[in-house]
Amino acid sequence: MKHYLLSVVTPAEGEPPSPEALEGIMRNVDGFHQELRQAGAWVFAGGLSSPATATVVRATNGDTLLTGGPYIEGKEYLGGLCIIKVPDPAAALAWGRKAARAITLPIEVRPFEGEVDG
């Protein structure tokens, strides 16, 4: 079995969904997560706070430097993630499609290096 990362690609600009729309999206996301659990593909999932809450840690000359805010400015950012365990890329893409329908944002599907036990 391989682990895959399903990344939620979130636009940095634009209006967020209304509270009513967000409630429906979160209901769909909860259903998606439940389906992953029932299929035995669930490993972990979670949403992330905005990039403004990030702290970048850099190693420099044996010391570390902390910088507030995102590492880079961009038109999109990682808004959440889901790690799944499935047998092959086709299965990962099938889950990616379901995630995109539930979340209504683009989903990047990417395999982790190597294999995992179980």
C-alpha positions as a LaTeX table, in Angstrom:
\begin{tabular}{lrrr}
\hline
Residue & $x$ (\AA) & $y$ (\AA) & $z$ (\AA) \\
\hline
Met1 & 0.00 & 0.00 & 0.00 \\
Lys2 & 1.14 & 3.53 & $-0.70$ \\
His3 & 0.36 & 6.74 & 1.08 \\
Tyr4 & $-0.88$ & 9.68 & $-0.99$ \\
Leu5 & $-1.27$ & 13.31 & $-0.04$ \\
Leu6 & $-4.49$ & 15.02 & $-1.13$ \\
Ser7 & $-3.73$ & 18.75 & $-0.90$ \\
Val8 & $-6.51$ & 21.33 & $-0.88$ \\
Val9 & $-5.47$ & 24.16 & $-3.22$ \\
Thr10 & $-7.02$ & 27.32 & $-1.76$ \\
Pro11 & $-7.13$ & 30.66 & $-3.59$ \\
Ala12 & $-5.34$ & 33.46 & $-1.73$ \\
Glu13 & $-7.73$ & 36.08 & $-3.08$ \\
Gly14 & $-11.48$ & 36.24 & $-3.45$ \\
Glu15 & $-14.43$ & 35.95 & $-1.16$ \\
Pro16 & $-14.71$ & 32.92 & 1.11 \\
Pro17 & $-17.95$ & 30.94 & 0.92 \\
Ser18 & $-20.93$ & 32.24 & 2.85 \\
Pro19 & $-21.56$ & 30.59 & 6.24 \\
Glu20 & $-24.47$ & 28.65 & 4.73 \\
Ala21 & $-22.38$ & 27.42 & 1.81 \\
Leu22 & $-19.49$ & 26.55 & 4.13 \\
Glu23 & $-21.83$ & 24.53 & 6.33 \\
Gly24 & $-22.84$ & 22.42 & 3.31 \\
Ile25 & $-19.23$ & 22.01 & 2.20 \\
Met26 & $-18.17$ & 20.86 & 5.67 \\
Arg27 & $-21.04$ & 18.38 & 5.76 \\
Asn28 & $-19.78$ & 16.99 & 2.43 \\
Val29 & $-16.19$ & 16.87 & 3.75 \\
Asp30 & $-17.32$ & 14.99 & 6.85 \\
Gly31 & $-19.11$ & 12.49 & 4.60 \\
Phe32 & $-15.98$ & 12.12 & 2.47 \\
His33 & $-13.86$ & 11.45 & 5.57 \\
Gln34 & $-16.39$ & 8.89 & 6.81 \\
Glu35 & $-16.29$ & 7.13 & 3.44 \\
Leu36 & $-12.47$ & 7.02 & 3.63 \\
Arg37 & $-12.67$ & 5.46 & 7.09 \\
Gln38 & $-15.20$ & 2.85 & 6.00 \\
Ala39 & $-13.01$ & 1.91 & 3.03 \\
Gly40 & $-9.90$ & 1.57 & 5.22 \\
Ala41 & $-8.12$ & 4.32 & 3.25 \\
Trp42 & $-8.15$ & 6.96 & 6.04 \\
Val43 & $-4.83$ & 7.94 & 7.63 \\
Phe44 & $-5.21$ & 11.62 & 8.59 \\
Ala45 & $-6.93$ & 14.82 & 7.47 \\
Gly46 & $-7.12$ & 18.40 & 8.65 \\
Gly47 & $-7.61$ & 22.00 & 7.63 \\
Leu48 & $-4.91$ & 24.61 & 8.09 \\
Ser49 & $-5.07$ & 28.15 & 9.42 \\
Ser50 & $-4.29$ & 30.96 & 6.97 \\
Pro51 & $-0.72$ & 31.47 & 5.75 \\
Ala52 & $-0.56$ & 34.66 & 7.87 \\
Thr53 & $-0.36$ & 32.43 & 10.96 \\
Ala54 & 2.74 & 30.59 & 9.69 \\
Thr55 & 6.25 & 30.87 & 11.09 \\
Val56 & 9.15 & 29.93 & 8.84 \\
Val57 & 12.17 & 28.35 & 10.55 \\
Arg58 & 15.47 & 28.58 & 8.63 \\
Ala59 & 18.77 & 26.96 & 9.57 \\
Thr60 & 21.64 & 29.40 & 8.98 \\
Asn61 & 25.27 & 28.91 & 10.05 \\
Gly62 & 24.35 & 26.46 & 12.82 \\
Asp63 & 21.60 & 28.72 & 14.17 \\
Thr64 & 17.92 & 29.15 & 13.33 \\
Leu65 & 16.06 & 32.21 & 12.18 \\
Leu66 & 12.30 & 32.58 & 12.72 \\
Thr67 & 10.25 & 34.68 & 10.33 \\
Gly68 & 6.54 & 35.38 & 10.67 \\
Gly69 & 4.18 & 34.81 & 7.79 \\
Pro70 & 4.30 & 32.50 & 4.81 \\
Tyr71 & 7.54 & 31.44 & 3.14 \\
Ile72 & 6.39 & 32.76 & $-0.23$ \\
Glu73 & 3.52 & 34.87 & $-1.45$ \\
Gly74 & 1.33 & 33.16 & $-3.99$ \\
Lys75 & $-2.05$ & 33.10 & $-5.68$ \\
Glu76 & $-2.86$ & 29.83 & $-3.91$ \\
Tyr77 & $-1.90$ & 28.14 & $-0.66$ \\
Leu78 & $-2.24$ & 24.80 & 1.10 \\
Gly79 & $-5.58$ & 25.09 & 2.89 \\
Gly80 & $-5.83$ & 21.53 & 4.15 \\
Leu81 & $-4.67$ & 18.02 & 3.56 \\
Cys82 & $-5.68$ & 14.41 & 3.70 \\
Ile83 & $-3.32$ & 11.45 & 3.81 \\
Ile84 & $-4.75$ & 8.25 & 2.41 \\
Lys85 & $-3.49$ & 4.67 & 2.08 \\
Val86 & $-4.47$ & 2.96 & $-1.18$ \\
Pro87 & $-3.03$ & 0.28 & $-3.47$ \\
Asp88 & $-2.31$ & 2.34 & $-6.59$ \\
Pro89 & $-2.44$ & 5.73 & $-8.34$ \\
Ala90 & $-5.85$ & 5.02 & $-9.89$ \\
Ala91 & $-7.39$ & 4.54 & $-6.43$ \\
Ala92 & $-5.70$ & 7.73 & $-5.17$ \\
Leu93 & $-7.10$ & 9.70 & $-8.12$ \\
Ala94 & $-10.57$ & 8.28 & $-7.49$ \\
Trp95 & $-10.38$ & 9.61 & $-3.92$ \\
Gly96 & $-9.01$ & 12.90 & $-5.25$ \\
Arg97 & $-12.09$ & 13.25 & $-7.46$ \\
Lys98 & $-14.37$ & 12.62 & $-4.49$ \\
Ala99 & $-12.44$ & 15.16 & $-2.41$ \\
Ala100 & $-12.73$ & 17.81 & $-5.13$ \\
Arg101 & $-16.48$ & 17.29 & $-5.32$ \\
Ala102 & $-16.85$ & 17.49 & $-1.52$ \\
Ile103 & $-14.55$ & 20.46 & $-0.94$ \\
Thr104 & $-15.30$ & 22.34 & $-4.20$ \\
Leu105 & $-11.63$ & 23.35 & $-4.54$ \\
Pro106 & $-8.84$ & 21.81 & $-6.62$ \\
Ile107 & $-7.12$ & 18.81 & $-5.07$ \\
Glu108 & $-3.50$ & 17.91 & $-5.81$ \\
Val109 & $-2.86$ & 14.16 & $-5.52$ \\
Arg110 & 0.76 & 13.24 & $-4.80$ \\
Pro111 & 2.36 & 9.95 & $-3.72$ \\
Phe112 & 4.78 & 9.76 & $-0.83$ \\
Glu113 & 8.17 & 8.22 & $-1.60$ \\
Gly114 & 8.46 & 4.46 & $-1.05$ \\
Glu115 & 5.98 & 1.96 & 0.30 \\
Val116 & 4.38 & 1.67 & 3.74 \\
Asp117 & 3.49 & $-1.39$ & 5.78 \\
Gly118 & $-0.11$ & $-2.49$ & 5.93 \\
\hline
\end{tabular}
